[in-house]
Amino acid sequence: MVKVTSIILASGALFHSAVATTYAQFCNDNNCEEGCGGSVSVDNSACLVENGRGSVKFHDTNFGSVSLIATNNDQCSCQAFCYPHVVKALATSNDCLDLKDPLHNFKSFRFVNVDLAGGCSTDENTCDGSVQ
Protein backbone atom coordinates (compact mmCIF):
# COMPACT_ATOMS: atom_id res chain seq x y z
CA MET A 1 0.00 0.00 0.00
CA VAL A 2 2.87 2.39 0.80
CA LYS A 3 4.49 1.70 -2.59
CA VAL A 4 1.22 2.44 -4.43
CA THR A 5 0.76 5.70 -2.53
CA SER A 6 4.37 6.74 -3.23
CA ILE A 7 3.96 6.02 -6.94
CA ILE A 8 0.74 8.02 -7.11
CA LEU A 9 2.31 10.99 -5.29
CA ALA A 10 5.41 10.89 -7.49
CA SER A 11 3.26 10.75 -10.64
CA GLY A 12 1.25 13.74 -9.45
CA ALA A 13 4.39 15.74 -8.75
CA LEU A 14 5.79 15.00 -12.20
CA PHE A 15 2.53 15.98 -13.89
CA HIS A 16 2.30 19.21 -11.90
CA SER A 17 5.85 20.24 -12.78
CA ALA A 18 5.21 19.56 -16.48
CA VAL A 19 2.46 22.19 -16.67
CA ALA A 20 3.92 25.17 -18.49
CA THR A 21 3.07 28.83 -18.28
CA THR A 22 3.70 31.78 -20.54
CA TYR A 23 5.93 34.65 -19.46
CA ALA A 24 5.81 38.28 -20.58
CA GLN A 25 8.27 41.16 -20.61
CA PHE A 26 7.21 44.76 -21.23
CA CYS A 27 9.62 46.58 -23.58
CA ASN A 28 10.24 50.25 -24.40
CA ASP A 29 10.05 50.00 -28.20
CA ASN A 30 7.27 48.51 -30.32
CA ASN A 31 9.43 45.60 -31.59
CA CYS A 32 10.22 43.85 -28.28
CA GLU A 33 13.94 44.57 -28.60
CA GLU A 34 14.83 47.54 -26.35
CA GLY A 35 14.61 48.04 -22.62
CA CYS A 36 12.70 44.85 -21.82
CA GLY A 37 11.95 44.41 -18.13
CA GLY A 38 11.81 41.30 -16.01
CA SER A 39 9.62 38.36 -16.95
CA VAL A 40 6.24 37.92 -15.28
CA SER A 41 3.89 34.97 -15.53
CA VAL A 42 0.66 35.70 -17.41
CA ASP A 43 -1.04 33.48 -14.83
CA ASN A 44 -0.48 36.27 -12.30
CA SER A 45 -3.34 38.79 -12.51
CA ALA A 46 -1.58 41.43 -10.39
CA CYS A 47 -1.51 45.04 -11.57
CA LEU A 48 1.62 45.85 -13.58
CA VAL A 49 2.45 49.56 -13.74
CA GLU A 50 4.28 49.81 -17.07
CA ASN A 51 3.64 53.41 -18.12
CA GLY A 52 4.97 54.31 -21.56
CA ARG A 53 5.90 50.79 -22.63
CA GLY A 54 5.67 50.03 -26.35
CA SER A 55 5.37 46.26 -26.58
CA VAL A 56 5.09 42.97 -24.73
CA LYS A 57 7.41 40.07 -25.50
CA PHE A 58 6.03 36.62 -24.72
CA HIS A 59 8.13 33.50 -24.25
CA ASP A 60 7.53 29.89 -23.29
CA THR A 61 4.11 30.32 -24.88
CA ASN A 62 1.54 27.67 -24.12
CA PHE A 63 -1.86 27.35 -25.69
CA GLY A 64 -3.90 28.91 -22.89
CA SER A 65 -6.11 31.88 -23.63
CA VAL A 66 -5.07 35.04 -21.82
CA SER A 67 -6.24 38.60 -22.41
CA LEU A 68 -4.32 41.77 -21.57
CA ILE A 69 -6.37 44.57 -20.01
CA ALA A 70 -4.94 48.09 -20.27
CA THR A 71 -5.84 50.97 -17.97
CA ASN A 72 -5.27 54.71 -18.26
CA ASN A 73 -4.32 54.98 -14.57
CA ASP A 74 -1.73 53.23 -12.43
CA GLN A 75 -4.19 51.13 -10.42
CA CYS A 76 -5.76 48.69 -12.92
CA SER A 77 -9.13 49.84 -11.60
CA CYS A 78 -10.98 49.72 -14.92
CA GLN A 79 -10.62 48.63 -18.55
CA ALA A 80 -9.59 51.36 -20.99
CA PHE A 81 -8.78 48.78 -23.67
CA CYS A 82 -8.50 45.03 -23.93
CA TYR A 83 -6.26 42.92 -26.13
CA PRO A 84 -8.29 39.68 -26.29
CA HIS A 85 -6.70 36.23 -26.37
CA VAL A 86 -3.14 37.56 -26.77
CA VAL A 87 -1.32 34.39 -25.75
CA LYS A 88 -3.53 32.04 -27.75
CA ALA A 89 -3.16 34.23 -30.84
CA LEU A 90 0.61 34.62 -30.44
CA ALA A 91 1.21 30.89 -30.03
CA THR A 92 1.02 30.56 -33.82
CA SER A 93 2.71 33.83 -34.84
CA ASN A 94 5.54 36.00 -33.56
CA ASP A 95 5.77 36.52 -29.84
CA CYS A 96 5.66 40.33 -29.77
CA LEU A 97 2.56 42.43 -29.12
CA ASP A 98 2.80 46.07 -30.23
CA LEU A 99 1.16 48.35 -27.65
CA LYS A 100 1.76 51.63 -29.46
CA ASP A 101 -1.49 53.47 -30.02
CA PRO A 102 -1.57 57.25 -30.46
CA LEU A 103 -5.10 57.39 -29.05
CA HIS A 104 -4.21 55.79 -25.73
CA ASN A 105 -1.69 56.42 -22.99
CA PHE A 106 -1.89 53.23 -20.99
CA LYS A 107 -0.26 53.24 -17.57
CA SER A 108 -1.07 49.84 -16.11
CA PHE A 109 -1.87 46.36 -17.33
CA ARG A 110 -3.09 43.04 -16.00
CA PHE A 111 -3.37 39.62 -17.54
CA VAL A 112 -6.65 37.74 -17.26
CA ASN A 113 -7.06 34.03 -17.87
CA VAL A 114 -10.05 33.83 -20.20
CA ASP A 115 -11.00 30.33 -19.10
CA LEU A 116 -11.04 31.23 -15.39
CA ALA A 117 -12.05 34.90 -15.27
CA GLY A 118 -13.92 35.50 -18.52
CA GLY A 119 -11.42 37.82 -20.20
CA CYS A 120 -12.35 41.26 -21.50
CA SER A 121 -15.37 43.20 -20.32
CA THR A 122 -18.23 43.34 -22.81
CA ASP A 123 -18.00 47.14 -22.52
CA GLU A 124 -14.92 48.23 -24.45
CA ASN A 125 -14.14 51.12 -22.09
CA THR A 126 -15.21 50.87 -18.47
CA CYS A 127 -13.05 53.87 -17.52
CA ASP A 128 -15.23 56.36 -19.42
CA GLY A 129 -12.11 58.27 -20.42
CA SER A 130 -11.41 59.45 -16.89
CA VAL A 131 -8.74 58.39 -14.44
CA GLN A 132 -10.45 56.36 -11.74
mmCIF file with all atom_site columns, C-alpha atoms in Angstrom:
data_model
loop_
_atom_site.group_PDB
_atom_site.id
_atom_site.type_symbol
_atom_site.label_atom_id
_atom_site.label_alt_id
_atom_site.label_comp_id
_atom_site.label_asym_id
_atom_site.label_entity_id
_atom_site.label_seq_id
_atom_site.pdbx_PDB_ins_code
_atom_site.Cartn_x
_atom_site.Cartn_y
_atom_site.Cartn_z
_atom_site.occupancy
_atom_site.B_iso_or_equiv
_atom_site.pdbx_formal_charge
_atom_site.auth_seq_id
_atom_site.auth_comp_id
_atom_site.auth_asym_id
_atom_site.auth_atom_id
_atom_site.pdbx_PDB_model_num
ATOM 1   C CA . MET A 1 1   ? 0.000   0.000  0.000   1.00 0.00 ? 1   MET A CA 1
ATOM 2   C CA . VAL A 1 2   ? 2.865   2.391  0.805   1.00 0.00 ? 2   VAL A CA 1
ATOM 3   C CA . LYS A 1 3   ? 4.490   1.701  -2.591  1.00 0.00 ? 3   LYS A CA 1
ATOM 4   C CA . VAL A 1 4   ? 1.225   2.438  -4.427  1.00 0.00 ? 4   VAL A CA 1
ATOM 5   C CA . THR A 1 5   ? 0.757   5.704  -2.526  1.00 0.00 ? 5   THR A CA 1
ATOM 6   C CA . SER A 1 6   ? 4.365   6.736  -3.231  1.00 0.00 ? 6   SER A CA 1
ATOM 7   C CA . ILE A 1 7   ? 3.959   6.018  -6.941  1.00 0.00 ? 7   ILE A CA 1
ATOM 8   C CA . ILE A 1 8   ? 0.735   8.020  -7.111  1.00 0.00 ? 8   ILE A CA 1
ATOM 9   C CA . LEU A 1 9   ? 2.306   10.987 -5.290  1.00 0.00 ? 9   LEU A CA 1
ATOM 10  C CA . ALA A 1 10  ? 5.410   10.891 -7.493  1.00 0.00 ? 10  ALA A CA 1
ATOM 11  C CA . SER A 1 11  ? 3.263   10.755 -10.638 1.00 0.00 ? 11  SER A CA 1
ATOM 12  C CA . GLY A 1 12  ? 1.250   13.739 -9.447  1.00 0.00 ? 12  GLY A CA 1
ATOM 13  C CA . ALA A 1 13  ? 4.392   15.741 -8.751  1.00 0.00 ? 13  ALA A CA 1
ATOM 14  C CA . LEU A 1 14  ? 5.787   14.998 -12.202 1.00 0.00 ? 14  LEU A CA 1
ATOM 15  C CA . PHE A 1 15  ? 2.532   15.981 -13.889 1.00 0.00 ? 15  PHE A CA 1
ATOM 16  C CA . HIS A 1 16  ? 2.296   19.210 -11.904 1.00 0.00 ? 16  HIS A CA 1
ATOM 17  C CA . SER A 1 17  ? 5.853   20.238 -12.779 1.00 0.00 ? 17  SER A CA 1
ATOM 18  C CA . ALA A 1 18  ? 5.209   19.559 -16.478 1.00 0.00 ? 18  ALA A CA 1
ATOM 19  C CA . VAL A 1 19  ? 2.456   22.186 -16.666 1.00 0.00 ? 19  VAL A CA 1
ATOM 20  C CA . ALA A 1 20  ? 3.915   25.175 -18.493 1.00 0.00 ? 20  ALA A CA 1
ATOM 21  C CA . THR A 1 21  ? 3.066   28.829 -18.278 1.00 0.00 ? 21  THR A CA 1
ATOM 22  C CA . THR A 1 22  ? 3.700   31.778 -20.535 1.00 0.00 ? 22  THR A CA 1
ATOM 23  C CA . TYR A 1 23  ? 5.927   34.654 -19.459 1.00 0.00 ? 23  TYR A CA 1
ATOM 24  C CA . ALA A 1 24  ? 5.806   38.278 -20.582 1.00 0.00 ? 24  ALA A CA 1
ATOM 25  C CA . GLN A 1 25  ? 8.270   41.163 -20.611 1.00 0.00 ? 25  GLN A CA 1
ATOM 26  C CA . PHE A 1 26  ? 7.213   44.762 -21.227 1.00 0.00 ? 26  PHE A CA 1
ATOM 27  C CA . CYS A 1 27  ? 9.622   46.577 -23.576 1.00 0.00 ? 27  CYS A CA 1
ATOM 28  C CA . ASN A 1 28  ? 10.239  50.252 -24.403 1.00 0.00 ? 28  ASN A CA 1
ATOM 29  C CA . ASP A 1 29  ? 10.050  50.001 -28.204 1.00 0.00 ? 29  ASP A CA 1
ATOM 30  C CA . ASN A 1 30  ? 7.270   48.513 -30.324 1.00 0.00 ? 30  ASN A CA 1
ATOM 31  C CA . ASN A 1 31  ? 9.432   45.605 -31.589 1.00 0.00 ? 31  ASN A CA 1
ATOM 32  C CA . CYS A 1 32  ? 10.219  43.848 -28.275 1.00 0.00 ? 32  CYS A CA 1
ATOM 33  C CA . GLU A 1 33  ? 13.941  44.574 -28.597 1.00 0.00 ? 33  GLU A CA 1
ATOM 34  C CA . GLU A 1 34  ? 14.831  47.540 -26.354 1.00 0.00 ? 34  GLU A CA 1
ATOM 35  C CA . GLY A 1 35  ? 14.608  48.036 -22.621 1.00 0.00 ? 35  GLY A CA 1
ATOM 36  C CA . CYS A 1 36  ? 12.697  44.853 -21.822 1.00 0.00 ? 36  CYS A CA 1
ATOM 37  C CA . GLY A 1 37  ? 11.950  44.407 -18.129 1.00 0.00 ? 37  GLY A CA 1
ATOM 38  C CA . GLY A 1 38  ? 11.813  41.295 -16.012 1.00 0.00 ? 38  GLY A CA 1
ATOM 39  C CA . SER A 1 39  ? 9.624   38.357 -16.952 1.00 0.00 ? 39  SER A CA 1
ATOM 40  C CA . VAL A 1 40  ? 6.238   37.921 -15.283 1.00 0.00 ? 40  VAL A CA 1
ATOM 41  C CA . SER A 1 41  ? 3.888   34.969 -15.533 1.00 0.00 ? 41  SER A CA 1
ATOM 42  C CA . VAL A 1 42  ? 0.661   35.704 -17.405 1.00 0.00 ? 42  VAL A CA 1
ATOM 43  C CA . ASP A 1 43  ? -1.043  33.478 -14.828 1.00 0.00 ? 43  ASP A CA 1
ATOM 44  C CA . ASN A 1 44  ? -0.481  36.266 -12.300 1.00 0.00 ? 44  ASN A CA 1
ATOM 45  C CA . SER A 1 45  ? -3.335  38.786 -12.514 1.00 0.00 ? 45  SER A CA 1
ATOM 46  C CA . ALA A 1 46  ? -1.583  41.432 -10.390 1.00 0.00 ? 46  ALA A CA 1
ATOM 47  C CA . CYS A 1 47  ? -1.512  45.039 -11.573 1.00 0.00 ? 47  CYS A CA 1
ATOM 48  C CA . LEU A 1 48  ? 1.621   45.849 -13.579 1.00 0.00 ? 48  LEU A CA 1
ATOM 49  C CA . VAL A 1 49  ? 2.455   49.556 -13.739 1.00 0.00 ? 49  VAL A CA 1
ATOM 50  C CA . GLU A 1 50  ? 4.283   49.811 -17.069 1.00 0.00 ? 50  GLU A CA 1
ATOM 51  C CA . ASN A 1 51  ? 3.642   53.415 -18.120 1.00 0.00 ? 51  ASN A CA 1
ATOM 52  C CA . GLY A 1 52  ? 4.970   54.313 -21.563 1.00 0.00 ? 52  GLY A CA 1
ATOM 53  C CA . ARG A 1 53  ? 5.900   50.789 -22.634 1.00 0.00 ? 53  ARG A CA 1
ATOM 54  C CA . GLY A 1 54  ? 5.672   50.029 -26.350 1.00 0.00 ? 54  GLY A CA 1
ATOM 55  C CA . SER A 1 55  ? 5.370   46.256 -26.581 1.00 0.00 ? 55  SER A CA 1
ATOM 56  C CA . VAL A 1 56  ? 5.094   42.975 -24.727 1.00 0.00 ? 56  VAL A CA 1
ATOM 57  C CA . LYS A 1 57  ? 7.415   40.073 -25.497 1.00 0.00 ? 57  LYS A CA 1
ATOM 58  C CA . PHE A 1 58  ? 6.035   36.617 -24.719 1.00 0.00 ? 58  PHE A CA 1
ATOM 59  C CA . HIS A 1 59  ? 8.133   33.501 -24.250 1.00 0.00 ? 59  HIS A CA 1
ATOM 60  C CA . ASP A 1 60  ? 7.530   29.894 -23.289 1.00 0.00 ? 60  ASP A CA 1
ATOM 61  C CA . THR A 1 61  ? 4.108   30.321 -24.875 1.00 0.00 ? 61  THR A CA 1
ATOM 62  C CA . ASN A 1 62  ? 1.543   27.673 -24.124 1.00 0.00 ? 62  ASN A CA 1
ATOM 63  C CA . PHE A 1 63  ? -1.864  27.346 -25.686 1.00 0.00 ? 63  PHE A CA 1
ATOM 64  C CA . GLY A 1 64  ? -3.896  28.915 -22.890 1.00 0.00 ? 64  GLY A CA 1
ATOM 65  C CA . SER A 1 65  ? -6.109  31.876 -23.627 1.00 0.00 ? 65  SER A CA 1
ATOM 66  C CA . VAL A 1 66  ? -5.068  35.044 -21.816 1.00 0.00 ? 66  VAL A CA 1
ATOM 67  C CA . SER A 1 67  ? -6.245  38.600 -22.413 1.00 0.00 ? 67  SER A CA 1
ATOM 68  C CA . LEU A 1 68  ? -4.322  41.770 -21.567 1.00 0.00 ? 68  LEU A CA 1
ATOM 69  C CA . ILE A 1 69  ? -6.366  44.566 -20.005 1.00 0.00 ? 69  ILE A CA 1
ATOM 70  C CA . ALA A 1 70  ? -4.940  48.087 -20.266 1.00 0.00 ? 70  ALA A CA 1
ATOM 71  C CA . THR A 1 71  ? -5.844  50.968 -17.968 1.00 0.00 ? 71  THR A CA 1
ATOM 72  C CA . ASN A 1 72  ? -5.268  54.708 -18.262 1.00 0.00 ? 72  ASN A CA 1
ATOM 73  C CA . ASN A 1 73  ? -4.319  54.980 -14.573 1.00 0.00 ? 73  ASN A CA 1
ATOM 74  C CA . ASP A 1 74  ? -1.728  53.234 -12.427 1.00 0.00 ? 74  ASP A CA 1
ATOM 75  C CA . GLN A 1 75  ? -4.191  51.134 -10.418 1.00 0.00 ? 75  GLN A CA 1
ATOM 76  C CA . CYS A 1 76  ? -5.761  48.686 -12.923 1.00 0.00 ? 76  CYS A CA 1
ATOM 77  C CA . SER A 1 77  ? -9.133  49.843 -11.597 1.00 0.00 ? 77  SER A CA 1
ATOM 78  C CA . CYS A 1 78  ? -10.975 49.724 -14.924 1.00 0.00 ? 78  CYS A CA 1
ATOM 79  C CA . GLN A 1 79  ? -10.623 48.628 -18.550 1.00 0.00 ? 79  GLN A CA 1
ATOM 80  C CA . ALA A 1 80  ? -9.594  51.359 -20.985 1.00 0.00 ? 80  ALA A CA 1
ATOM 81  C CA . PHE A 1 81  ? -8.782  48.779 -23.668 1.00 0.00 ? 81  PHE A CA 1
ATOM 82  C CA . CYS A 1 82  ? -8.500  45.029 -23.928 1.00 0.00 ? 82  CYS A CA 1
ATOM 83  C CA . TYR A 1 83  ? -6.260  42.924 -26.132 1.00 0.00 ? 83  TYR A CA 1
ATOM 84  C CA . PRO A 1 84  ? -8.293  39.678 -26.294 1.00 0.00 ? 84  PRO A CA 1
ATOM 85  C CA . HIS A 1 85  ? -6.703  36.228 -26.372 1.00 0.00 ? 85  HIS A CA 1
ATOM 86  C CA . VAL A 1 86  ? -3.143  37.560 -26.772 1.00 0.00 ? 86  VAL A CA 1
ATOM 87  C CA . VAL A 1 87  ? -1.323  34.388 -25.748 1.00 0.00 ? 87  VAL A CA 1
ATOM 88  C CA . LYS A 1 88  ? -3.532  32.041 -27.749 1.00 0.00 ? 88  LYS A CA 1
ATOM 89  C CA . ALA A 1 89  ? -3.158  34.232 -30.838 1.00 0.00 ? 89  ALA A CA 1
ATOM 90  C CA . LEU A 1 90  ? 0.607   34.623 -30.443 1.00 0.00 ? 90  LEU A CA 1
ATOM 91  C CA . ALA A 1 91  ? 1.210   30.892 -30.033 1.00 0.00 ? 91  ALA A CA 1
ATOM 92  C CA . THR A 1 92  ? 1.023   30.561 -33.818 1.00 0.00 ? 92  THR A CA 1
ATOM 93  C CA . SER A 1 93  ? 2.707   33.831 -34.839 1.00 0.00 ? 93  SER A CA 1
ATOM 94  C CA . ASN A 1 94  ? 5.543   35.999 -33.557 1.00 0.00 ? 94  ASN A CA 1
ATOM 95  C CA . ASP A 1 95  ? 5.771   36.518 -29.835 1.00 0.00 ? 95  ASP A CA 1
ATOM 96  C CA . CYS A 1 96  ? 5.663   40.333 -29.773 1.00 0.00 ? 96  CYS A CA 1
ATOM 97  C CA . LEU A 1 97  ? 2.558   42.429 -29.117 1.00 0.00 ? 97  LEU A CA 1
ATOM 98  C CA . ASP A 1 98  ? 2.803   46.067 -30.228 1.00 0.00 ? 98  ASP A CA 1
ATOM 99  C CA . LEU A 1 99  ? 1.161   48.354 -27.648 1.00 0.00 ? 99  LEU A CA 1
ATOM 100 C CA . LYS A 1 100 ? 1.762   51.634 -29.459 1.00 0.00 ? 100 LYS A CA 1
ATOM 101 C CA . ASP A 1 101 ? -1.487  53.466 -30.016 1.00 0.00 ? 101 ASP A CA 1
ATOM 102 C CA . PRO A 1 102 ? -1.565  57.247 -30.461 1.00 0.00 ? 102 PRO A CA 1
ATOM 103 C CA . LEU A 1 103 ? -5.099  57.386 -29.053 1.00 0.00 ? 103 LEU A CA 1
ATOM 104 C CA . HIS A 1 104 ? -4.213  55.786 -25.726 1.00 0.00 ? 104 HIS A CA 1
ATOM 105 C CA . ASN A 1 105 ? -1.687  56.417 -22.992 1.00 0.00 ? 105 ASN A CA 1
ATOM 106 C CA . PHE A 1 106 ? -1.892  53.232 -20.986 1.00 0.00 ? 106 PHE A CA 1
ATOM 107 C CA . LYS A 1 107 ? -0.260  53.242 -17.574 1.00 0.00 ? 107 LYS A CA 1
ATOM 108 C CA . SER A 1 108 ? -1.066  49.838 -16.109 1.00 0.00 ? 108 SER A CA 1
ATOM 109 C CA . PHE A 1 109 ? -1.867  46.363 -17.327 1.00 0.00 ? 109 PHE A CA 1
ATOM 110 C CA . ARG A 1 110 ? -3.092  43.044 -16.001 1.00 0.00 ? 110 ARG A CA 1
ATOM 111 C CA . PHE A 1 111 ? -3.374  39.617 -17.538 1.00 0.00 ? 111 PHE A CA 1
ATOM 112 C CA . VAL A 1 112 ? -6.655  37.744 -17.258 1.00 0.00 ? 112 VAL A CA 1
ATOM 113 C CA . ASN A 1 113 ? -7.056  34.029 -17.867 1.00 0.00 ? 113 ASN A CA 1
ATOM 114 C CA . VAL A 1 114 ? -10.052 33.834 -20.198 1.00 0.00 ? 114 VAL A CA 1
ATOM 115 C CA . ASP A 1 115 ? -11.001 30.334 -19.100 1.00 0.00 ? 115 ASP A CA 1
ATOM 116 C CA . LEU A 1 116 ? -11.041 31.234 -15.388 1.00 0.00 ? 116 LEU A CA 1
ATOM 117 C CA . ALA A 1 117 ? -12.046 34.895 -15.266 1.00 0.00 ? 117 ALA A CA 1
ATOM 118 C CA . GLY A 1 118 ? -13.919 35.496 -18.516 1.00 0.00 ? 118 GLY A CA 1
ATOM 119 C CA . GLY A 1 119 ? -11.425 37.820 -20.200 1.00 0.00 ? 119 GLY A CA 1
ATOM 120 C CA . CYS A 1 120 ? -12.348 41.259 -21.504 1.00 0.00 ? 120 CYS A CA 1
ATOM 121 C CA . SER A 1 121 ? -15.370 43.197 -20.317 1.00 0.00 ? 121 SER A CA 1
ATOM 122 C CA . THR A 1 122 ? -18.227 43.344 -22.808 1.00 0.00 ? 122 THR A CA 1
ATOM 123 C CA . ASP A 1 123 ? -18.002 47.142 -22.524 1.00 0.00 ? 123 ASP A CA 1
ATOM 124 C CA . GLU A 1 124 ? -14.919 48.229 -24.454 1.00 0.00 ? 124 GLU A CA 1
ATOM 125 C CA . ASN A 1 125 ? -14.140 51.119 -22.093 1.00 0.00 ? 125 ASN A CA 1
ATOM 126 C CA . THR A 1 126 ? -15.214 50.871 -18.469 1.00 0.00 ? 126 THR A CA 1
ATOM 127 C CA . CYS A 1 127 ? -13.050 53.874 -17.517 1.00 0.00 ? 127 CYS A CA 1
ATOM 128 C CA . ASP A 1 128 ? -15.233 56.358 -19.417 1.00 0.00 ? 128 ASP A CA 1
ATOM 129 C CA . GLY A 1 129 ? -12.112 58.274 -20.416 1.00 0.00 ? 129 GLY A CA 1
ATOM 130 C CA . SER A 1 130 ? -11.410 59.446 -16.887 1.00 0.00 ? 130 SER A CA 1
ATOM 131 C CA . VAL A 1 131 ? -8.738  58.395 -14.443 1.00 0.00 ? 131 VAL A CA 1
ATOM 132 C CA . GLN A 1 132 ? -10.449 56.364 -11.744 1.00 0.00 ? 132 GLN A CA 1
#
